[in-house]
PDB file of C-alpha atoms in Angstrom:
ATOM      1  CA  MET V 145      35.014   3.180  -7.538  1.00  0.00           C
ATOM      2  CA  THR V 146      32.578   5.013  -5.259  1.00  0.00           C
ATOM      3  CA  HIS V 147      30.329   3.122  -2.829  1.00  0.00           C
ATOM      4  CA  ILE V 148      27.102   4.838  -1.828  1.00  0.00           C
ATOM      5  CA  ALA V 149      24.565   3.632   0.720  1.00  0.00           C
ATOM      6  CA  LEU V 150      21.175   5.166  -0.022  1.00  0.00           C
ATOM      7  CA  ILE V 151      19.053   5.287   3.127  1.00  0.00           C
ATOM      8  CA  ARG V 152      15.391   6.135   3.578  1.00  0.00           C
ATOM      9  CA  HIS V 153      14.724   8.045   6.810  1.00  0.00           C
ATOM     10  CA  GLY V 154      13.193   6.444   9.916  1.00  0.00           C
ATOM     11  CA  SER V 155       9.452   6.338  10.535  1.00  0.00           C
ATOM     12  CA  THR V 156       7.220   9.287  11.397  1.00  0.00           C
ATOM     13  CA  ALA V 157       3.705   9.672  12.751  1.00  0.00           C
ATOM     14  CA  TRP V 158       2.481  10.477   9.229  1.00  0.00           C
ATOM     15  CA  ASN V 159       4.064   7.266   7.907  1.00  0.00           C
ATOM     16  CA  LYS V 160       1.918   5.324  10.373  1.00  0.00           C
ATOM     17  CA  GLU V 161      -1.190   7.307   9.409  1.00  0.00           C
ATOM     18  CA  LYS V 162      -0.343   6.731   5.713  1.00  0.00           C
ATOM     19  CA  ARG V 163      -0.375  10.479   5.070  1.00  0.00           C
ATOM     20  CA  SER V 164       1.528  11.864   2.106  1.00  0.00           C
ATOM     21  CA  GLN V 165       4.464  13.790   3.555  1.00  0.00           C
ATOM     22  CA  GLY V 166       6.189  15.253   0.528  1.00  0.00           C
ATOM     23  CA  GLN V 167       8.198  18.259   1.648  1.00  0.00           C
ATOM     24  CA  THR V 168       6.203  18.810   4.848  1.00  0.00           C
ATOM     25  CA  ASP V 169       8.878  18.937   7.559  1.00  0.00           C
ATOM     26  CA  ASN V 170       7.887  16.187   9.995  1.00  0.00           C
ATOM     27  CA  PRO V 171      10.184  14.790  12.733  1.00  0.00           C
ATOM     28  CA  LEU V 172      10.912  11.144  13.414  1.00  0.00           C
ATOM     29  CA  ASP V 173       8.681   9.398  15.922  1.00  0.00           C
ATOM     30  CA  GLN V 174      10.178   7.281  18.707  1.00  0.00           C
ATOM     31  CA  GLU V 175      10.165   4.153  16.558  1.00  0.00           C
ATOM     32  CA  GLY V 176      11.946   6.104  13.815  1.00  0.00           C
ATOM     33  CA  ARG V 177      14.738   7.054  16.232  1.00  0.00           C
ATOM     34  CA  GLU V 178      15.067   3.422  17.335  1.00  0.00           C
ATOM     35  CA  GLN V 179      15.199   2.295  13.689  1.00  0.00           C
ATOM     36  CA  ALA V 180      17.948   4.833  12.994  1.00  0.00           C
ATOM     37  CA  ALA V 181      19.929   3.593  16.000  1.00  0.00           C
ATOM     38  CA  LEU V 182      19.698  -0.022  14.775  1.00  0.00           C
ATOM     39  CA  LEU V 183      20.761   1.068  11.301  1.00  0.00           C
ATOM     40  CA  ALA V 184      23.710   2.963  12.800  1.00  0.00           C
ATOM     41  CA  VAL V 185      24.910  -0.219  14.540  1.00  0.00           C
ATOM     42  CA  ARG V 186      24.803  -2.038  11.203  1.00  0.00           C
ATOM     43  CA  LEU V 187      26.634   0.740   9.356  1.00  0.00           C
ATOM     44  CA  ALA V 188      29.294   0.911  12.076  1.00  0.00           C
ATOM     45  CA  GLU V 189      30.522  -2.523  10.948  1.00  0.00           C
ATOM     46  CA  GLU V 190      32.125  -0.718   7.978  1.00  0.00           C
ATOM     47  CA  SER V 191      34.109   2.470   7.480  1.00  0.00           C
ATOM     48  CA  TRP V 192      32.474   5.508   5.882  1.00  0.00           C
ATOM     49  CA  ASP V 193      33.925   8.792   4.675  1.00  0.00           C
ATOM     50  CA  ALA V 194      30.956  11.144   4.733  1.00  0.00           C
ATOM     51  CA  ILE V 195      27.223  11.513   5.307  1.00  0.00           C
ATOM     52  CA  TYR V 196      24.903  13.569   3.115  1.00  0.00           C
ATOM     53  CA  ALA V 197      21.229  14.127   3.934  1.00  0.00           C
ATOM     54  CA  SER V 198      18.065  15.923   2.989  1.00  0.00           C
ATOM     55  CA  ASP V 199      17.564  19.034   5.098  1.00  0.00           C
ATOM     56  CA  LEU V 200      14.069  17.896   6.133  1.00  0.00           C
ATOM     57  CA  GLU V 201      14.034  16.951   9.823  1.00  0.00           C
ATOM     58  CA  ARG V 202      13.089  13.276   9.458  1.00  0.00           C
ATOM     59  CA  ALA V 203      16.119  12.676   7.201  1.00  0.00           C
ATOM     60  CA  SER V 204      18.599  14.998   8.934  1.00  0.00           C
ATOM     61  CA  GLU V 205      17.780  13.483  12.352  1.00  0.00           C
ATOM     62  CA  THR V 206      18.254   9.974  10.943  1.00  0.00           C
ATOM     63  CA  ALA V 207      21.626  11.133   9.589  1.00  0.00           C
ATOM     64  CA  ARG V 208      22.653  12.691  12.925  1.00  0.00           C
ATOM     65  CA  ILE V 209      21.886   9.454  14.799  1.00  0.00           C
ATOM     66  CA  ILE V 210      24.025   7.534  12.291  1.00  0.00           C
ATOM     67  CA  GLY V 211      26.782  10.156  12.465  1.00  0.00           C
ATOM     68  CA  GLU V 212      26.983   9.954  16.253  1.00  0.00           C
ATOM     69  CA  ARG V 213      27.551   6.211  16.109  1.00  0.00           C
ATOM     70  CA  LEU V 214      30.088   6.485  13.286  1.00  0.00           C
ATOM     71  CA  HIS V 215      31.874   9.491  14.854  1.00  0.00           C
ATOM     72  CA  ILE V 216      31.172  11.591  11.764  1.00  0.00           C
ATOM     73  CA  GLN V 217      30.374  15.052  13.096  1.00  0.00           C
ATOM     74  CA  GLU V 218      29.606  16.886   9.864  1.00  0.00           C
ATOM     75  CA  ILE V 219      26.368  16.065   8.054  1.00  0.00           C
ATOM     76  CA  HIS V 220      26.237  17.656   4.590  1.00  0.00           C
ATOM     77  CA  LEU V 221      22.629  18.854   4.261  1.00  0.00           C
ATOM     78  CA  ASP V 222      21.406  19.285   0.688  1.00  0.00           C
ATOM     79  CA  PRO V 223      17.870  20.468  -0.167  1.00  0.00           C
ATOM     80  CA  ARG V 224      18.105  18.606  -3.488  1.00  0.00           C
ATOM     81  CA  LEU V 225      17.733  15.401  -1.435  1.00  0.00           C
ATOM     82  CA  ARG V 226      14.286  16.467  -0.175  1.00  0.00           C
ATOM     83  CA  GLU V 227      11.274  14.296  -0.875  1.00  0.00           C
ATOM     84  CA  MET V 228       9.229  14.878  -4.029  1.00  0.00           C
ATOM     85  CA  SER V 229       6.794  17.735  -3.522  1.00  0.00           C
ATOM     86  CA  GLY V 230       3.249  16.441  -3.173  1.00  0.00           C
ATOM     87  CA  GLY V 231       1.512  19.744  -3.862  1.00  0.00           C
ATOM     88  CA  GLN V 232      -2.102  19.674  -2.647  1.00  0.00           C
ATOM     89  CA  VAL V 233      -1.776  15.977  -1.770  1.00  0.00           C
ATOM     90  CA  GLU V 234       0.581  16.579   1.173  1.00  0.00           C
ATOM     91  CA  GLY V 235      -0.998  15.821   4.540  1.00  0.00           C
ATOM     92  CA  THR V 236      -3.783  13.652   3.115  1.00  0.00           C
ATOM     93  CA  THR V 237      -4.540   9.938   3.305  1.00  0.00           C
ATOM     94  CA  GLU V 238      -5.690   7.832   0.345  1.00  0.00           C
ATOM     95  CA  GLU V 239      -9.280   7.907   1.659  1.00  0.00           C
ATOM     96  CA  GLU V 240      -9.205  11.703   1.961  1.00  0.00           C
ATOM     97  CA  ARG V 241      -7.820  12.047  -1.559  1.00  0.00           C
ATOM     98  CA  ILE V 242     -10.571   9.842  -3.015  1.00  0.00           C
ATOM     99  CA  ALA V 243     -13.219  11.793  -1.100  1.00  0.00           C
ATOM    100  CA  LYS V 244     -11.850  15.132  -2.322  1.00  0.00           C
ATOM    101  CA  TRP V 245     -10.786  14.410  -5.919  1.00  0.00           C
ATOM    102  CA  GLY V 246     -12.272  11.011  -6.809  1.00  0.00           C
ATOM    103  CA  ALA V 247     -10.765   7.584  -7.428  1.00  0.00           C
ATOM    104  CA  ASP V 248      -8.613   8.905 -10.288  1.00  0.00           C
ATOM    105  CA  TRP V 249      -6.954  11.557  -8.097  1.00  0.00           C
ATOM    106  CA  SER V 250      -3.458  10.309  -9.018  1.00  0.00           C
ATOM    107  CA  SER V 251      -4.008  11.253 -12.670  1.00  0.00           C
ATOM    108  CA  LEU V 252      -4.679  14.894 -11.704  1.00  0.00           C
ATOM    109  CA  ASP V 253      -1.944  17.513 -11.519  1.00  0.00           C
ATOM    110  CA  LEU V 254      -2.616  18.875  -7.997  1.00  0.00           C
ATOM    111  CA  GLY V 255       0.814  20.550  -8.016  1.00  0.00           C
ATOM    112  CA  LYS V 256       2.808  17.332  -7.566  1.00  0.00           C
ATOM    113  CA  GLU V 257       6.467  17.313  -8.600  1.00  0.00           C
ATOM    114  CA  LEU V 258       7.076  15.268 -11.739  1.00  0.00           C
ATOM    115  CA  PRO V 259       9.099  12.029 -11.357  1.00  0.00           C
ATOM    116  CA  GLU V 260      11.700  13.270 -13.855  1.00  0.00           C
ATOM    117  CA  ALA V 261      12.293  16.404 -11.773  1.00  0.00           C
ATOM    118  CA  GLY V 262      12.903  14.383  -8.614  1.00  0.00           C
ATOM    119  CA  ALA V 263      15.233  12.024 -10.448  1.00  0.00           C
ATOM    120  CA  ALA V 264      17.196  14.963 -11.896  1.00  0.00           C
ATOM    121  CA  ARG V 265      17.710  16.377  -8.384  1.00  0.00           C
ATOM    122  CA  GLY V 266      18.831  13.038  -7.003  1.00  0.00           C
ATOM    123  CA  ILE V 267      21.230  12.332  -9.859  1.00  0.00           C
ATOM    124  CA  ALA V 268      22.774  15.809  -9.596  1.00  0.00           C
ATOM    125  CA  VAL V 269      23.566  15.240  -5.906  1.00  0.00           C
ATOM    126  CA  LEU V 270      25.065  11.803  -6.556  1.00  0.00           C
ATOM    127  CA  GLU V 271      27.229  13.168  -9.369  1.00  0.00           C
ATOM    128  CA  ASP V 272      28.500  15.896  -7.031  1.00  0.00           C
ATOM    129  CA  ILE V 273      29.269  13.266  -4.372  1.00  0.00           C
ATOM    130  CA  ILE V 274      31.239  11.179  -6.880  1.00  0.00           C
ATOM    131  CA  ARG V 275      33.333  14.234  -7.757  1.00  0.00           C
ATOM    132  CA  GLN V 276      33.943  14.999  -4.073  1.00  0.00           C
ATOM    133  CA  HIS V 277      34.638  11.360  -3.075  1.00  0.00           C
ATOM    134  CA  PRO V 278      35.943   9.611  -6.226  1.00  0.00           C
ATOM    135  CA  ASP V 279      37.024   6.470  -4.334  1.00  0.00           C
ATOM    136  CA  GLY V 280      34.974   7.060  -1.224  1.00  0.00           C
ATOM    137  CA  ARG V 281      32.289   5.357   0.813  1.00  0.00           C
ATOM    138  CA  VAL V 282      29.381   7.703   1.383  1.00  0.00           C
ATOM    139  CA  ILE V 283      26.030   7.468   3.184  1.00  0.00           C
ATOM    140  CA  VAL V 284      23.094   9.406   1.682  1.00  0.00           C
ATOM    141  CA  VAL V 285      19.925   9.798   3.782  1.00  0.00           C
ATOM    142  CA  SER V 286      16.876  10.846   1.801  1.00  0.00           C
ATOM    143  CA  HIS V 287      13.249   9.883   1.101  1.00  0.00           C
ATOM    144  CA  GLY V 288      11.354   7.050  -0.562  1.00  0.00           C
ATOM    145  CA  ALA V 289       9.924   8.616  -3.728  1.00  0.00           C
ATOM    146  CA  VAL V 290      12.934  10.723  -4.696  1.00  0.00           C
ATOM    147  CA  LEU V 291      15.250   7.744  -4.163  1.00  0.00           C
ATOM    148  CA  ARG V 292      13.018   5.404  -6.197  1.00  0.00           C
ATOM    149  CA  ASN V 293      12.787   7.836  -9.102  1.00  0.00           C
ATOM    150  CA  THR V 294      16.545   8.397  -9.008  1.00  0.00           C
ATOM    151  CA  LEU V 295      17.194   4.643  -8.998  1.00  0.00           C
ATOM    152  CA  ARG V 296      14.693   4.051 -11.810  1.00  0.00           C
ATOM    153  CA  THR V 297      16.727   6.417 -13.988  1.00  0.00           C
ATOM    154  CA  LEU V 298      20.214   5.237 -12.983  1.00  0.00           C
ATOM    155  CA  VAL V 299      19.488   1.492 -13.032  1.00  0.00           C
ATOM    156  CA  PRO V 300      16.490   0.959 -15.368  1.00  0.00           C
ATOM    157  CA  GLU V 301      16.619  -2.835 -15.019  1.00  0.00           C
ATOM    158  CA  LEU V 302      16.042  -2.600 -11.257  1.00  0.00           C
ATOM    159  CA  ASP V 303      12.552  -3.653 -10.116  1.00  0.00           C
ATOM    160  CA  ILE V 304      11.573  -0.768  -7.856  1.00  0.00           C
ATOM    161  CA  ARG V 305       7.869  -1.481  -7.540  1.00  0.00           C
ATOM    162  CA  VAL V 306       8.433  -2.378  -3.895  1.00  0.00           C
ATOM    163  CA  LYS V 307       8.432   0.825  -1.837  1.00  0.00           C
ATOM    164  CA  LEU V 308      11.538   1.501   0.215  1.00  0.00           C
ATOM    165  CA  GLY V 309      11.113   0.673   3.899  1.00  0.00           C
ATOM    166  CA  ASN V 310      12.031   3.073   6.681  1.00  0.00           C
ATOM    167  CA  THR V 311      15.823   3.005   7.264  1.00  0.00           C
ATOM    168  CA  SER V 312      16.272   0.515   4.421  1.00  0.00           C
ATOM    169  CA  ILE V 313      19.688   0.371   2.741  1.00  0.00           C
ATOM    170  CA  THR V 314      20.201   0.358  -1.019  1.00  0.00           C
ATOM    171  CA  ARG V 315      23.861  -0.077  -1.963  1.00  0.00           C
ATOM    172  CA  MET V 316      25.146   1.494  -5.149  1.00  0.00           C
ATOM    173  CA  ILE V 317      28.545   1.254  -6.824  1.00  0.00           C
ATOM    174  CA  HIS V 318      29.740   3.754  -9.419  1.00  0.00           C
ATOM    175  CA  GLN V 319      32.661   2.595 -11.552  1.00  0.00           C
ATOM    176  CA  ASP V 320      33.747   3.475 -15.098  1.00  0.00           C
ATOM    177  CA  GLN V 321      30.722   5.753 -15.573  1.00  0.00           C
ATOM    178  CA  VAL V 322      28.332   2.878 -14.774  1.00  0.00           C
ATOM    179  CA  TRP V 323      25.977   2.533 -11.806  1.00  0.00           C
ATOM    180  CA  GLN V 324      25.281  -0.878 -10.287  1.00  0.00           C
ATOM    181  CA  CYS V 325      22.899  -1.733  -7.485  1.00  0.00           C
ATOM    182  CA  GLU V 326      24.253  -4.532  -5.291  1.00  0.00           C
ATOM    183  CA  LEU V 327      21.553  -4.435  -2.594  1.00  0.00           C
ATOM    184  CA  TYR V 328      18.020  -3.011  -2.724  1.00  0.00           C
ATOM    185  CA  ASN V 329      15.708  -2.029   0.124  1.00  0.00           C
ATOM    186  CA  CYS V 330      17.374  -4.150   2.837  1.00  0.00           C
ATOM    187  CA  SER V 331      16.064  -3.756   6.396  1.00  0.00           C
ATOM    188  CA  THR V 332      17.476  -6.852   8.108  1.00  0.00           C
ATOM    189  CA  HIS V 333      18.894  -4.662  10.906  1.00  0.00           C
ATOM    190  CA  LEU V 334      15.337  -3.987  12.099  1.00  0.00           C
ATOM    191  CA  ALA V 335      14.563  -7.690  12.541  1.00  0.00           C
ATOM    192  CA  GLN V 336      17.803  -8.204  14.443  1.00  0.00           C
ATOM    193  CA  GLY V 337      16.915  -5.397  16.824  1.00  0.00           C
ATOM    194  CA  LYS V 338      13.365  -6.489  17.640  1.00  0.00           C
ATOM    195  CA  GLY V 339      14.357  -8.344  20.780  1.00  0.00           C
ATOM    196  CA  SER V 340      16.129  -5.348  22.255  1.00  0.00           C
ATOM    197  CA  LEU V 341      13.456  -2.715  21.534  1.00  0.00           C
TER     198      LEU V 341
END
């Protein structure tokens, strides 16, 4: 049985501006670093064998903050864990997209990566992790859309209409060739840390 904690990175300035980030390499903002520190405290209540992360800065920095708290020095960076490519949409807000391409902009191609392609990347990484850590406990730090599309494929019955929050935890168990989701999009560590921020 392999336990995997899927983590969305901490917040960025573009998250606050509601700009599509895609594979644009943005850093965490100060709140994002604080969120990652609170998440690290929560994760430190358990033992973990390894940390994997997207090589984009907002995810790799989140992973490094977690790793420091857990005394895991090596972060395995994997470009397959990058966010879905947004093509021409990257860097724009909803209002800007409507102004440029009209209200039906989401039905246009605009160079966006297809959901199936993102899911295939995510699943390939998770399958590699299972082979490397067959009975392990592994943290994976990635991005909202690629994680949602991966989850939609692995656990079709899961209701993933709710977008993943920054530094949310989704816990997955892989056993006997079957994936189960035991916790989805949990951010209770952020509420617990509000008084100390």
